[in-house]
Coordinates of C-alpha atoms and ligand atoms in Angstrom, one line a residue:
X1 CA -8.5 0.0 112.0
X2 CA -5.2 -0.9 114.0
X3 CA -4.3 -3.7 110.9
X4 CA -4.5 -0.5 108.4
X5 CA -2.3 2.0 110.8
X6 CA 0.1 -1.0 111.1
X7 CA 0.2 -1.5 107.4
X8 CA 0.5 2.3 106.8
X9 CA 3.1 2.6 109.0
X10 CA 4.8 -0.5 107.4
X11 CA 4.5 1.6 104.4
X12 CA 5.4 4.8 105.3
X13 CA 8.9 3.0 107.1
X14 CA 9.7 0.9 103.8
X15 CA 9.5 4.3 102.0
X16 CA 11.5 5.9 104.4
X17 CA 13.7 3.0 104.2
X18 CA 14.3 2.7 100.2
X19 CA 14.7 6.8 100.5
X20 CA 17.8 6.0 102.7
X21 CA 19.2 3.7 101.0
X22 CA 20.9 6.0 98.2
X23 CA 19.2 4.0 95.4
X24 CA 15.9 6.1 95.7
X25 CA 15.8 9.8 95.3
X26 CA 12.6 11.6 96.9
X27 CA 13.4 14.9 96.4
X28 CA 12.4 16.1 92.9
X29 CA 14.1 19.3 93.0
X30 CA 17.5 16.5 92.7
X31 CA 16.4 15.2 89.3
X32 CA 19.0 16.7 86.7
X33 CA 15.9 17.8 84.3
X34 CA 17.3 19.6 80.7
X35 CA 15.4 22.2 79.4
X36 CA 15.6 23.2 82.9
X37 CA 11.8 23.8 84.0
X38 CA 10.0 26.8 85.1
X39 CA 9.2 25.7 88.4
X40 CA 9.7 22.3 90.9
X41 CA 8.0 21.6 93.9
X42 CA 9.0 18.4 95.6
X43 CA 6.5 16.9 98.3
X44 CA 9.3 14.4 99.4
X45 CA 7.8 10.7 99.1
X46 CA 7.4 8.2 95.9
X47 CA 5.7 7.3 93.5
X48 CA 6.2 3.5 92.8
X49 CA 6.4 2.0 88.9
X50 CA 5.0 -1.8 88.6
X51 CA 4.8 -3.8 85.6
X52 CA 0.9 -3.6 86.2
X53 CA 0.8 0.6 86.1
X54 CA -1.3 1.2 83.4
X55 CA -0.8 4.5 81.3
X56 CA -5.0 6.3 81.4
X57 CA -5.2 8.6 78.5
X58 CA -8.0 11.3 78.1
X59 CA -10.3 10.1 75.3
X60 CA -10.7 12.2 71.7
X61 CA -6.8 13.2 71.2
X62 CA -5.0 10.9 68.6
X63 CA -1.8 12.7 68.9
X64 CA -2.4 12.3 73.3
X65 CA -2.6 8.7 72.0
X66 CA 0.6 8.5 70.0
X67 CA 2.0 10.7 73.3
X68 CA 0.7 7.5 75.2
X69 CA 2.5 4.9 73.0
X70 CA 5.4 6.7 73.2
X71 CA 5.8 6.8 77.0
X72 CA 4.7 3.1 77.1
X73 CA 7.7 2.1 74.9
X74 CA 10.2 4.0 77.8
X75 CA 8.3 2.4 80.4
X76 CA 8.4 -1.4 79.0
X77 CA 12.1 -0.9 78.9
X78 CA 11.9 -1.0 82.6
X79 CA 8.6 -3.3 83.0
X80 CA 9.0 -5.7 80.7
X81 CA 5.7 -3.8 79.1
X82 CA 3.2 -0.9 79.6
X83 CA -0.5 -0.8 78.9
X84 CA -2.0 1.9 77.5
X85 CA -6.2 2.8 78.2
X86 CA -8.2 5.8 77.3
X87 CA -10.9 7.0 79.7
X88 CA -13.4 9.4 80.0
X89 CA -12.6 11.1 83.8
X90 CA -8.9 11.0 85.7
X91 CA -8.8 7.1 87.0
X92 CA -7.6 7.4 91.0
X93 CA -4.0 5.6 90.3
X94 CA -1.6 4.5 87.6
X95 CA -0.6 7.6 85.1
X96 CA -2.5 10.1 83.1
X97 CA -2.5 12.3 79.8
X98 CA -4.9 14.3 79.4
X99 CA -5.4 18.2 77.8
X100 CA -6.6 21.3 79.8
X101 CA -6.5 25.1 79.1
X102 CA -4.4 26.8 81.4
X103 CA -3.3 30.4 80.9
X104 CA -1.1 30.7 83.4
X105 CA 1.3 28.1 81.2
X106 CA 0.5 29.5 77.5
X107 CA 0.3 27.4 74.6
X108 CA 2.7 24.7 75.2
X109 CA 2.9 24.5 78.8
X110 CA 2.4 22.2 80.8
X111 CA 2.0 20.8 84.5
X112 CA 3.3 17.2 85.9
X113 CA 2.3 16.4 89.0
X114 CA 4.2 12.8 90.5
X115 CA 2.1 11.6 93.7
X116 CA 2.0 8.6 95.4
X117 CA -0.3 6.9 93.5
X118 CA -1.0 8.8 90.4
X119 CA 0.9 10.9 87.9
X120 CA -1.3 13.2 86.1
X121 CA 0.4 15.1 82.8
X122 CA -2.0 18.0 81.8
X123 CA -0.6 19.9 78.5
X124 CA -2.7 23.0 77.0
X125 CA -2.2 20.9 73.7
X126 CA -1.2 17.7 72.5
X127 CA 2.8 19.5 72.6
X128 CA 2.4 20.5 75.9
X129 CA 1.8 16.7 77.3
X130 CA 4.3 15.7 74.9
X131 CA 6.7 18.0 77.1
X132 CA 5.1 16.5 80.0
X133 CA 6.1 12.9 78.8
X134 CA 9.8 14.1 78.6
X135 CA 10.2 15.9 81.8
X136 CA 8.7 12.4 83.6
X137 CA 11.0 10.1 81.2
X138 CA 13.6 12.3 82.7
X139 CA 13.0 11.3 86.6
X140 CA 13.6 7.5 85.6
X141 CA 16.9 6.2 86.7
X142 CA 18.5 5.2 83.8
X143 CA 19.6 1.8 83.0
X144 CA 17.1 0.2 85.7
X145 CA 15.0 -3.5 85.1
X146 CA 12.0 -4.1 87.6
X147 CA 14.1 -6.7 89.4
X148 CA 14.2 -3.9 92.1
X149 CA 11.5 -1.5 92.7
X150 CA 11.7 1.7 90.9
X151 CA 10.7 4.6 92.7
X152 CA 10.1 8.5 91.0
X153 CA 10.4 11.1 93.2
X154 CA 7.1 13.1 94.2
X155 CA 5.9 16.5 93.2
X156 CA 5.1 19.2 90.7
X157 CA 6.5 20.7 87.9
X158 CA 4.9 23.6 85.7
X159 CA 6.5 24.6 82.8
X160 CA 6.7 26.4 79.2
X161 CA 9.0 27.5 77.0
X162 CA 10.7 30.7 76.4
X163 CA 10.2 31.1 72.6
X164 CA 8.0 29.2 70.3
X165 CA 11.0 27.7 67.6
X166 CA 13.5 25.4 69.3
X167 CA 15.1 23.8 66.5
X168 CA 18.1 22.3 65.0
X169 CA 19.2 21.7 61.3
X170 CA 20.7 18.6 59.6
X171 CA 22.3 19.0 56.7
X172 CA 21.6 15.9 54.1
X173 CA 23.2 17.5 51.7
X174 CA 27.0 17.4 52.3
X175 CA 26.3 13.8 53.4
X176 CA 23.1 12.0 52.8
X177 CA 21.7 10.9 56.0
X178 CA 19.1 7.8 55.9
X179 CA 15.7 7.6 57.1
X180 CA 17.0 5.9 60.0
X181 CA 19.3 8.5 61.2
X182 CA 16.7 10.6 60.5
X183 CA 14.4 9.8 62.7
X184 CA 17.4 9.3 65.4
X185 CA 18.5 12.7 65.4
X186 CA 14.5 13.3 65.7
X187 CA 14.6 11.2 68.7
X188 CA 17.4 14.0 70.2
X189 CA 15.4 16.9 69.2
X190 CA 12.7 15.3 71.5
X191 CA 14.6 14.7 74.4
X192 CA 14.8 17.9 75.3
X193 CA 11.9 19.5 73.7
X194 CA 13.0 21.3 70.4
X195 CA 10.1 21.5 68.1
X196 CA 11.8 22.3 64.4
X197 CA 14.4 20.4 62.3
X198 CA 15.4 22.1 59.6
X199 CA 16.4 19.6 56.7
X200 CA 19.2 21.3 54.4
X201 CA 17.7 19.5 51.2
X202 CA 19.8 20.7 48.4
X203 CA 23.2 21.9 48.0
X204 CA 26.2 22.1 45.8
X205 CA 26.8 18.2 46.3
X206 CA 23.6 16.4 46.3
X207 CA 19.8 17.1 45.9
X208 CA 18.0 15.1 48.4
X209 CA 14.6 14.9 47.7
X210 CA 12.3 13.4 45.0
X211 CA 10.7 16.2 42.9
X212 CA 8.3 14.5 40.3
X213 CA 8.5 17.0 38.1
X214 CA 12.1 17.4 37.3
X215 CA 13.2 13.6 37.8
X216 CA 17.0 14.1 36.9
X217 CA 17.3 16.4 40.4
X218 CA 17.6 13.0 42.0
X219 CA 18.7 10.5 38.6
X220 CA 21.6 12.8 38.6
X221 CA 21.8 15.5 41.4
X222 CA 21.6 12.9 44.1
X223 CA 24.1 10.6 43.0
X224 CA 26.7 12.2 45.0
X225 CA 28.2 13.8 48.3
X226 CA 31.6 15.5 49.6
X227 CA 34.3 13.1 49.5
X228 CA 32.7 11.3 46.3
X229 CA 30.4 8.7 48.0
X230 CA 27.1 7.6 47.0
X231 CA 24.8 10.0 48.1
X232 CA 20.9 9.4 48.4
X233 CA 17.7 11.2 48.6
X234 CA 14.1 10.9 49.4
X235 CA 11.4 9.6 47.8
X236 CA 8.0 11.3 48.6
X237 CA 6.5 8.8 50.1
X238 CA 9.9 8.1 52.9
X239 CA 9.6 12.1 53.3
X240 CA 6.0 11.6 54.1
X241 CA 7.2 9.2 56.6
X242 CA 9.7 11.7 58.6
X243 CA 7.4 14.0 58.5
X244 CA 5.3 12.0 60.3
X245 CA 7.6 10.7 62.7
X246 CA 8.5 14.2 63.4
X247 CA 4.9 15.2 63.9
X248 CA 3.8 12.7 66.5
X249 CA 7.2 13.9 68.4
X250 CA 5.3 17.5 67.9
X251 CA 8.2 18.6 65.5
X252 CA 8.1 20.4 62.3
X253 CA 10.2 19.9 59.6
X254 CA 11.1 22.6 57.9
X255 CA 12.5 22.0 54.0
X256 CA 14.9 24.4 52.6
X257 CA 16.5 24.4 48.9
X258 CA 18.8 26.6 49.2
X259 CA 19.6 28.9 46.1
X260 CA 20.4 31.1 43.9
X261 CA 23.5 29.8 45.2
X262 CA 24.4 26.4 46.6
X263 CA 22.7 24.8 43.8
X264 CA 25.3 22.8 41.5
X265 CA 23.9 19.8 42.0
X266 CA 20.6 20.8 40.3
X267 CA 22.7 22.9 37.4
X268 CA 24.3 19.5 37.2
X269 CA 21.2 17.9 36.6
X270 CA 19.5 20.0 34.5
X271 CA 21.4 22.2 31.3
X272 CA 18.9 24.5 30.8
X273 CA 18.9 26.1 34.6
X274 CA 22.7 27.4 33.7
X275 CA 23.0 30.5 32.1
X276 CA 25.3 29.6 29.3
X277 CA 22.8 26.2 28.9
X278 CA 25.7 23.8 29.6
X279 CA 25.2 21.3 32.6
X280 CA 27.6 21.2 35.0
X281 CA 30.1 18.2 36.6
X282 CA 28.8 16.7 39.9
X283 CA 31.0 18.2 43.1
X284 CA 32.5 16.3 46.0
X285 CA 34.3 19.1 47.1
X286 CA 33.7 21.6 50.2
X287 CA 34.5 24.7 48.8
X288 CA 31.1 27.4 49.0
X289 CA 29.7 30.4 46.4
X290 CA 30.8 29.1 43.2
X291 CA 27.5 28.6 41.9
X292 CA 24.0 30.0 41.1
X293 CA 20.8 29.2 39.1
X294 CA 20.3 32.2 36.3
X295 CA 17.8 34.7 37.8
X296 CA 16.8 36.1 34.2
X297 CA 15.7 32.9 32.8
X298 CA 11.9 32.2 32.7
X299 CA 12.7 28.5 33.2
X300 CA 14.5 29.0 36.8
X301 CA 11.1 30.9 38.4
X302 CA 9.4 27.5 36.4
X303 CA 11.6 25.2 37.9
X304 CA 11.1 27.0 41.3
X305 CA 7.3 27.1 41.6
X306 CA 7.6 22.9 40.3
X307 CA 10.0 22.7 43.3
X308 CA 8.1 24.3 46.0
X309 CA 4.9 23.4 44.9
X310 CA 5.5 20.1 45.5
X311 CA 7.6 20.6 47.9
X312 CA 4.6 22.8 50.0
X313 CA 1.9 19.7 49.3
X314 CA 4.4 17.7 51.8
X315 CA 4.3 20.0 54.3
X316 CA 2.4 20.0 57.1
X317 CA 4.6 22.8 59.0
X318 CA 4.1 26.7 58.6
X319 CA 7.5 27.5 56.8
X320 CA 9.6 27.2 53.7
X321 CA 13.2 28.2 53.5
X322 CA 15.1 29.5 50.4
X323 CA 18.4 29.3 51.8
X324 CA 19.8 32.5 50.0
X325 CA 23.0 32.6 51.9
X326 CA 26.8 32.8 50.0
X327 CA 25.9 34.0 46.5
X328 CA 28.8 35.0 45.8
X329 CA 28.9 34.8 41.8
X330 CA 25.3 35.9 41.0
X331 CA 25.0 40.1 41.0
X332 CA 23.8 42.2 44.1
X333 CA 20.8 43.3 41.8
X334 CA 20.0 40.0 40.4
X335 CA 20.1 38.3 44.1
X336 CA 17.4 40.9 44.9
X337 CA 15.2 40.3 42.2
X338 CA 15.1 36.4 42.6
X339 CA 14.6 36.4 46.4
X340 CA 11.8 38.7 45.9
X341 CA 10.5 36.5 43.4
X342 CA 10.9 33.6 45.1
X343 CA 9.5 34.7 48.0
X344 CA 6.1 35.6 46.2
X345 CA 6.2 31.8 45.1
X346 CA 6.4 30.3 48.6
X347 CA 3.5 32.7 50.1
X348 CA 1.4 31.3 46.5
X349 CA 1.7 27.9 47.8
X350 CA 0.1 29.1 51.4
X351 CA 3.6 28.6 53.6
X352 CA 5.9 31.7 55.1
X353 CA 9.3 32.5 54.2
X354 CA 12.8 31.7 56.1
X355 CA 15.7 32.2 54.6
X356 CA 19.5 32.9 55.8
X357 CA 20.6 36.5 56.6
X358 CA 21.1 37.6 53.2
X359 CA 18.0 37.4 52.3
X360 CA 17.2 40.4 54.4
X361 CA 18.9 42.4 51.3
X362 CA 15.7 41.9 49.3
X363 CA 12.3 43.2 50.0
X364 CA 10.8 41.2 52.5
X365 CA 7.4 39.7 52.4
X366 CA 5.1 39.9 55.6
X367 CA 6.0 37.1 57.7
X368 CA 9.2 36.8 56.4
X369 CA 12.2 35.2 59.0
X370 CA 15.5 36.1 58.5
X371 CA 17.9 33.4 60.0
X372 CA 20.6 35.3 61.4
X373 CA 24.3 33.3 61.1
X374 CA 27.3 35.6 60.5
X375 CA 26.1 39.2 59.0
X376 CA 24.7 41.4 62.0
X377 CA 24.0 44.1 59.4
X378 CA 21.6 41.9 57.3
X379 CA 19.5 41.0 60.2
X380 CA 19.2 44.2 61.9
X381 CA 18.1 45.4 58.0
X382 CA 15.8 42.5 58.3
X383 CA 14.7 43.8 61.5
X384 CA 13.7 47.0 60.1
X385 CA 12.0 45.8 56.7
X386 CA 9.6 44.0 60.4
X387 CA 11.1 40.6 59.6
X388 CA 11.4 38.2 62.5
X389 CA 14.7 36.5 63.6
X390 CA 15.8 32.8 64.5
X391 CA 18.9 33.0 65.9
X392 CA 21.6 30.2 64.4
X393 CA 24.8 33.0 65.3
X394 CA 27.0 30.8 63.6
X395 CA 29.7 31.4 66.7
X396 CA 27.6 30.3 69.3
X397 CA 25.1 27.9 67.8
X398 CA 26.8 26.1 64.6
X399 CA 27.1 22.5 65.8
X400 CA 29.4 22.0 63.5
X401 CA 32.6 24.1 64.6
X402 CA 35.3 22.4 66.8
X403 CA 34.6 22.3 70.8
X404 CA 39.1 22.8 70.6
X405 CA 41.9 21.9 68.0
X406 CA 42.1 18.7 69.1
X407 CA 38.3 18.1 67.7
X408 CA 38.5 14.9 65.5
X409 CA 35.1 16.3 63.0
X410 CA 33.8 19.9 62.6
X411 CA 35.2 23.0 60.8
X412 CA 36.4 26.0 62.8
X413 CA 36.0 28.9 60.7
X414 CA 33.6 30.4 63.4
X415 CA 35.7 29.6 66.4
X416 CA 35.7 26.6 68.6
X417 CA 32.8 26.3 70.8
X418 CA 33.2 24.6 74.0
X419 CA 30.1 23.2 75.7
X420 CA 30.3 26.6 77.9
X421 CA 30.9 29.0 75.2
X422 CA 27.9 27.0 73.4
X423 CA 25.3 27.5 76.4
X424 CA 26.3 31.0 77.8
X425 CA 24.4 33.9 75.6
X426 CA 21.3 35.2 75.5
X427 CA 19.4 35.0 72.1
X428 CA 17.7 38.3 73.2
X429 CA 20.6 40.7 74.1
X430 CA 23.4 38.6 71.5
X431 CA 22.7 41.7 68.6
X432 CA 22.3 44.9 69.2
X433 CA 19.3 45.8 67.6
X434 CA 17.5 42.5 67.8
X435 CA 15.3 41.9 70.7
X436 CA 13.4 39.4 72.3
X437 CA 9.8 40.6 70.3
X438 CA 12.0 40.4 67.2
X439 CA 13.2 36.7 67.7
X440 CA 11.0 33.4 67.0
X441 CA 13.4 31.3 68.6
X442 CA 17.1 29.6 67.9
X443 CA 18.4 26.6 66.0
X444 CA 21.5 24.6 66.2
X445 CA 22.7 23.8 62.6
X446 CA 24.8 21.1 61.8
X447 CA 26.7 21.2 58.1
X448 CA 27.8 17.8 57.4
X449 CA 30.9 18.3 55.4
X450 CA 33.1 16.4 58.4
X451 CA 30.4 13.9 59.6
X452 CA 29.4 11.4 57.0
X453 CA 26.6 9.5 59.3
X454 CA 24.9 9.5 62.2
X455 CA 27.6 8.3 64.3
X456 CA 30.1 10.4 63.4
X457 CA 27.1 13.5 64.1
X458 CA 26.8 12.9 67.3
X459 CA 30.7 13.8 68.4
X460 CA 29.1 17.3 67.3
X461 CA 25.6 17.2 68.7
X462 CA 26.4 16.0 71.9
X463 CA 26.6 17.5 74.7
X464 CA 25.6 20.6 73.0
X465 CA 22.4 20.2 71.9
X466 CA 20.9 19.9 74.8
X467 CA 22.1 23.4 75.8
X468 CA 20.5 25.2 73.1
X469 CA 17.2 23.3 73.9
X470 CA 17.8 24.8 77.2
X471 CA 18.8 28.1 75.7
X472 CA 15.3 28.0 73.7
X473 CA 13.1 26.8 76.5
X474 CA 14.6 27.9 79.5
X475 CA 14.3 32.4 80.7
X476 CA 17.8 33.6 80.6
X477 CA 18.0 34.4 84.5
X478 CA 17.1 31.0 85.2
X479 CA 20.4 29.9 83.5
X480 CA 23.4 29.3 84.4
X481 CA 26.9 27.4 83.0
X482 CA 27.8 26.5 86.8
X483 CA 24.6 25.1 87.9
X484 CA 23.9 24.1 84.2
X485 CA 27.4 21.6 83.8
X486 CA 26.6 19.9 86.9
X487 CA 22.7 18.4 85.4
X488 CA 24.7 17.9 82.2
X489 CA 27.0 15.5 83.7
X490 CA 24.1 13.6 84.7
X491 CA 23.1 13.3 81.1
X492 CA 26.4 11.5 80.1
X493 CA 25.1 7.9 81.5
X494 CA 21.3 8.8 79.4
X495 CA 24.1 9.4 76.1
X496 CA 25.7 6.1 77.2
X497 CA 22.7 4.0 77.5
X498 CA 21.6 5.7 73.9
X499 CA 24.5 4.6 72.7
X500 CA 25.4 8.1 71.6
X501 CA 28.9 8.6 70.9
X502 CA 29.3 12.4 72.9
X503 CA 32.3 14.7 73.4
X504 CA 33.7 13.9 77.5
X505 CA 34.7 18.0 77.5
X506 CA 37.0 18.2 80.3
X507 CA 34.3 21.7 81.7
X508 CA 32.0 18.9 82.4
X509 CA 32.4 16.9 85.7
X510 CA 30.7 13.9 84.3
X511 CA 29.2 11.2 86.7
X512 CA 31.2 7.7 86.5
Ligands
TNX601 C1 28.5 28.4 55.9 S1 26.0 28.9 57.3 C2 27.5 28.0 55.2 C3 27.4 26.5 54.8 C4 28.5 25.8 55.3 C5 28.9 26.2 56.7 C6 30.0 25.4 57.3 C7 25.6 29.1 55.9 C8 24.3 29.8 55.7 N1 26.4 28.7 54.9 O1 27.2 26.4 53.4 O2 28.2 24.4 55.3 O3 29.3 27.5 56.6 O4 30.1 25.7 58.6

C-alpha cells in the first residue's frame, strides 16, 4: 500500500514537474486547434505517448480502419512506429476509434476525450472520427522524436461543424496539376476538416480528364496549359485513385466541365462541337468568354450525356458541376436552353446539379446549387427559383487574388485579400437575401492561371485556407480575427515542418 502511494506520488510530482518545465502544456484549452471547436474542457494532467501505445479500433468500420492507418502514420513520425488493433469493447489504455450515435453532436460530430491513460475518439460516422483524428494530431507538438517524453494535454473536446460543404477548388485546368499534388492539396483540405474539392476539369486551355468516348479531348485538348507548357490529364483509372484518396480522408470530389463557355480546348479537339464546324487552335492565353460549344447542335447534348455519363460512373460524391459561368459570346436565350438541358442530363445519370451563379438564369432543377462568386442578383434569383447556395464570394474566398500588390502569384481583379479580410464575414449574413437555411456551405477556389504547381499554390493557399475551414466549421460568434491570428501563428511551424511554402503576412504574429 505505502510502495503504491510513494510511486503515485512519484508520479503525480514528475507530472507536475514536466508541466513546469515549459516543454509540456497540460492545459488543453492552450492548444492552438483550427477549425476552432465547439467546446474544450481541460482536466489539467497528461496523457503520455510511448512507442508501445497501441492505436484500438472498434471492429466492423473499414473507413474507422483507414482513420486508424492514418493516425498511425502521424504517430510513427514521433515513435519510430504505431500499431494498429481492432477490438470488440473499449481496451482500458492506449487510444481508441470507435463510432457511436450522439444527437447532441449531429452527423459529423464528434467527441475526443484525452485522459491519462486512454484517448477515446467517438465520431457519429466514420467523418466524425476522422475529425476526431485531426483535432488530436493537432495537440502534438510539432517537430518532436521520442528521445524525450511527449506529453498531450488532458481533456475533452465536442465538436461539429457549422454547415455540411467545406470545400476548396483546384483548378487543373489553367495548369495541370499531377496526381501527386493532388493528393497534397488533399492532405490540406484534411487538416482542417473541409470535406469537398472541387476539381475545375476542363477549361479554355486544357481538358483534364480521360473520356473514352471522345479520345481527342485528351489526344488533343490536353496537350496544353496557360503559358504554353505541356499540360496533362487523367486517366480513369489515376481519377479512380484520387477519388479514393480523397474518400478515405472523408472528402468528395466534385468534377466540373465547365461550359457552354470555357470550353476551347474541347472545340479544339473536336470540329464538329463548333458551330461553323471548324476546330479551333489550342489557347495558352488567360483571357475569359471568348468561347462556347453550339447549343443548337444535336451533337453538343450527345457529346454532353458521353461526358457526364462517364464522368457520373466515377463518382462516388452527390454532385456534378456544369460550370456555366462567363458566356459571354453564346445568346442569353441559347445559355438558358442549354443549362436547362444539361441540367436534365446530370439528374439522368442519378447526381445533383452545381453550377456558378449564372446558372441561376435558367430554370432550376430540384436540388440544384447555385455557386455564388460575383453576381448577387443571380443568386438571390437562384434563391427564389429554391436553389441552394455555396458561397465562393469571389472577394472574400477566391484564393487566388493578391493578399497586397506586392503578392509575387495571384490576380487582383477582386481585390486583395489579406489573411483578415479572408477570415472576417459571415457566409450567412454576406448577401442580403441569402440566409443561413439557404446556404450548403463555402469553398475557397483557387484558378491557377499564376501558379503552375503545387509549390507555387501554396503562396496562395496558405495561411488562408485554414480560415475558410474555420469559417465553414466554426458558428460565427465563436469567431474572431483577434483571437483567431494568434492560433494561426501557431500553425506557421506545422507549414514549416510540411514544407509548405505560406505567405509570413505582417497581421499575423507568427511564433519563431
Ligand atoms: C473568373 S470565377 C472565373 C475564372 C477565372 C477567375 C480568375 C469564375 C466562375 N470564373 O474563369 O479563372 O475569374 O480569378
Amino acid at each position: 500500500m505505502k510502495k503504491i502511494t510513494v510511486s503515485a506520488l512519484v508520479a503525480a510530482l514528475f507530472v507536475l514537474f514536466q508541466a513546469c518545465s515549459e516543454k509540456i502544456e497540460t492545459d488543453l484549452t492552450k492548444t492552438a486547434f483550427i477549425p476552432k471547436p465547439v467546446s474544450i474542457a481541460a482536466t489539467g494532467t497528461a496523457f503520455e505517448i510511448k512507442k508501445s501505445t497501441v492505436i484500438y479500433v472498434q471492429e466492423g468500420s473499414e473507413q474507422l480502419l483507414h482513420t486508424a492507418g492514418i493516425l498511425a502514420a502521424e504517430i510513427g513520425k514521433v515513435t519510430g512506429q504505431t500499431r494498429v488493433q481492432t477490438v470488440s469493447e473499449a481496451p482500458s489504455k492506449g487510444i481508441y476509434l470507435a463510432i457511436q450515435e450522439n444527437d447532441d453532436l449531429g452527423k459529423e460530430g464528434y467527441e475526443l476525450n484525452i485522459g491519462k491513460k486512454l484517448i477515446t475518439i467517438t465520431g457519429t460516422n466514420a467523418a466524425g472520427c476522422f475529425y476526431g483524428v485531426q483535432t488530436l494530431l493537432q495537440t502534438l507538438p510539432v517537430n518532436t522524436s521520442l528521445e524525450e517524453p511527449l506529453y498531450l494535454a488532458t481533456g475533452t473536446v465536442r465538436d461539429y461543424p457549422e454547415y455540411g460543404y467545406r470545400g476548396a477548388m483546384l483548378d487543373v485546368a489553367r495548369h495541370f496539376f499531377t496526381l501527386e499534388e493532388v493528393k497534397q492539396y488533399i492532405d490540406f483540405l484534411a487538416m482542417y476538416k473541409m470535406n469537398a474539392l472541387h476539381l475545375h476539369l476542363s477549361d479554355d486551355q486544357g481538358w483534364r480528364i480521360e473520356i473514352k468516348s471522345w479520345p481527342k479531348l485528351t489526344e488533343i485538348g490536353a496537350q496544353t496549359e496557360v503559358g504554353g507548357g505541356e499540360g496533362g490529364f487523367y486517366t480513369q483509372e489515376q481519377y479512380k485513385e484520387l477519388v479514393q484518396y480523397a474518400a478515405d480522408r472523408q472528402i468528395m470530389i466534385v468534377p466540373e466541365i465547365d461550359m457552354p463557355g470555357h470550353t476551347n480546348a474541347a472545340l479544339a479537339s473536336y470540329a464538329e462541337l463548333n458551330c461553323d464546324g471548324k476546330a479551333r487552335d489550342l489557347y495558352t492565353g488567360t483571357e475569359v468568354g471568348f468561347s462556347t460549344l453550339c447549343t443548337d447542335k444535336e451533337v453538343t447534348y450527345e457529346f454532353i450525356d458521353d461526358v457526364l455519363r462517364e464522368l457520373a460512373a466515377l463518382t462516388p460524391g452527390e454532385y456534378i458541376h456544369i460550370g456555366g459561368d462567363e458566356s459571354h459570346v453564346t445568346a442569353h436565350d441559347d445559355y438558358v436552353y442549354f443549362v436547362n438541358r444539361v441540367q436534365k442530363i446530370v439528374e439522368k445519370y442519378g447526381k445533383k446539379v452545381i453550377g456558378w451563379d449564372e446558372i441561376a438564369n435558367a430554370e432550376l432543377v430540384d436540388d440544384a446549387t447555385v455557386q455564388f462568386w460575383a453576381d448577387v442578383k443571380n443568386t438571390t434569383m437562384g434563391v427564389e427559383k429554391g436553389a441552394k447556395v455555396l458561397m465562393s464570394p469571389a472577394a472574400r474566398a477566391y484564393l487566388d487574388m493578391q493578399y497586397d500588390s506586392t503578392s509575387q502569384y495571384g490576380l487582383h481583379w477582386a481585390g486583395y485579400i489579406e489573411v483578415d479580410h479572408g477570415y472576417n464575414w459571415d457566409p450567412a449574413t454576406l448577401v442580403e437575401g441569402v440566409t443561413k437555411e439557404n446556404i450548403i456551405g463555402i469553398e475557397a477556389p483557387l484558378w491557377s492561371e499564376t501558379v503552375s504547381n503545387i509549390d507555387e499554390a501554396e503562396y496562395l493557399v496558405f495561411p488562408r485556407l485554414p480560415g475558410y475551414a474555420e469559417i465553414g466549421w466554426t458558428a460565427p460568434a465563436q469567431r474572431n480575427w483577434d483571437e483567431y491570428k494568434t492560433r494561426l501563428a501557431k500553425h506557421g511551424k506545422r507549414f514549416e515542418a510540411l514544407g509548405i511554402d505560406y505567405y509570413k503576412s505582417a497581421l499575423v504574429p507568427w511564433e519563431e
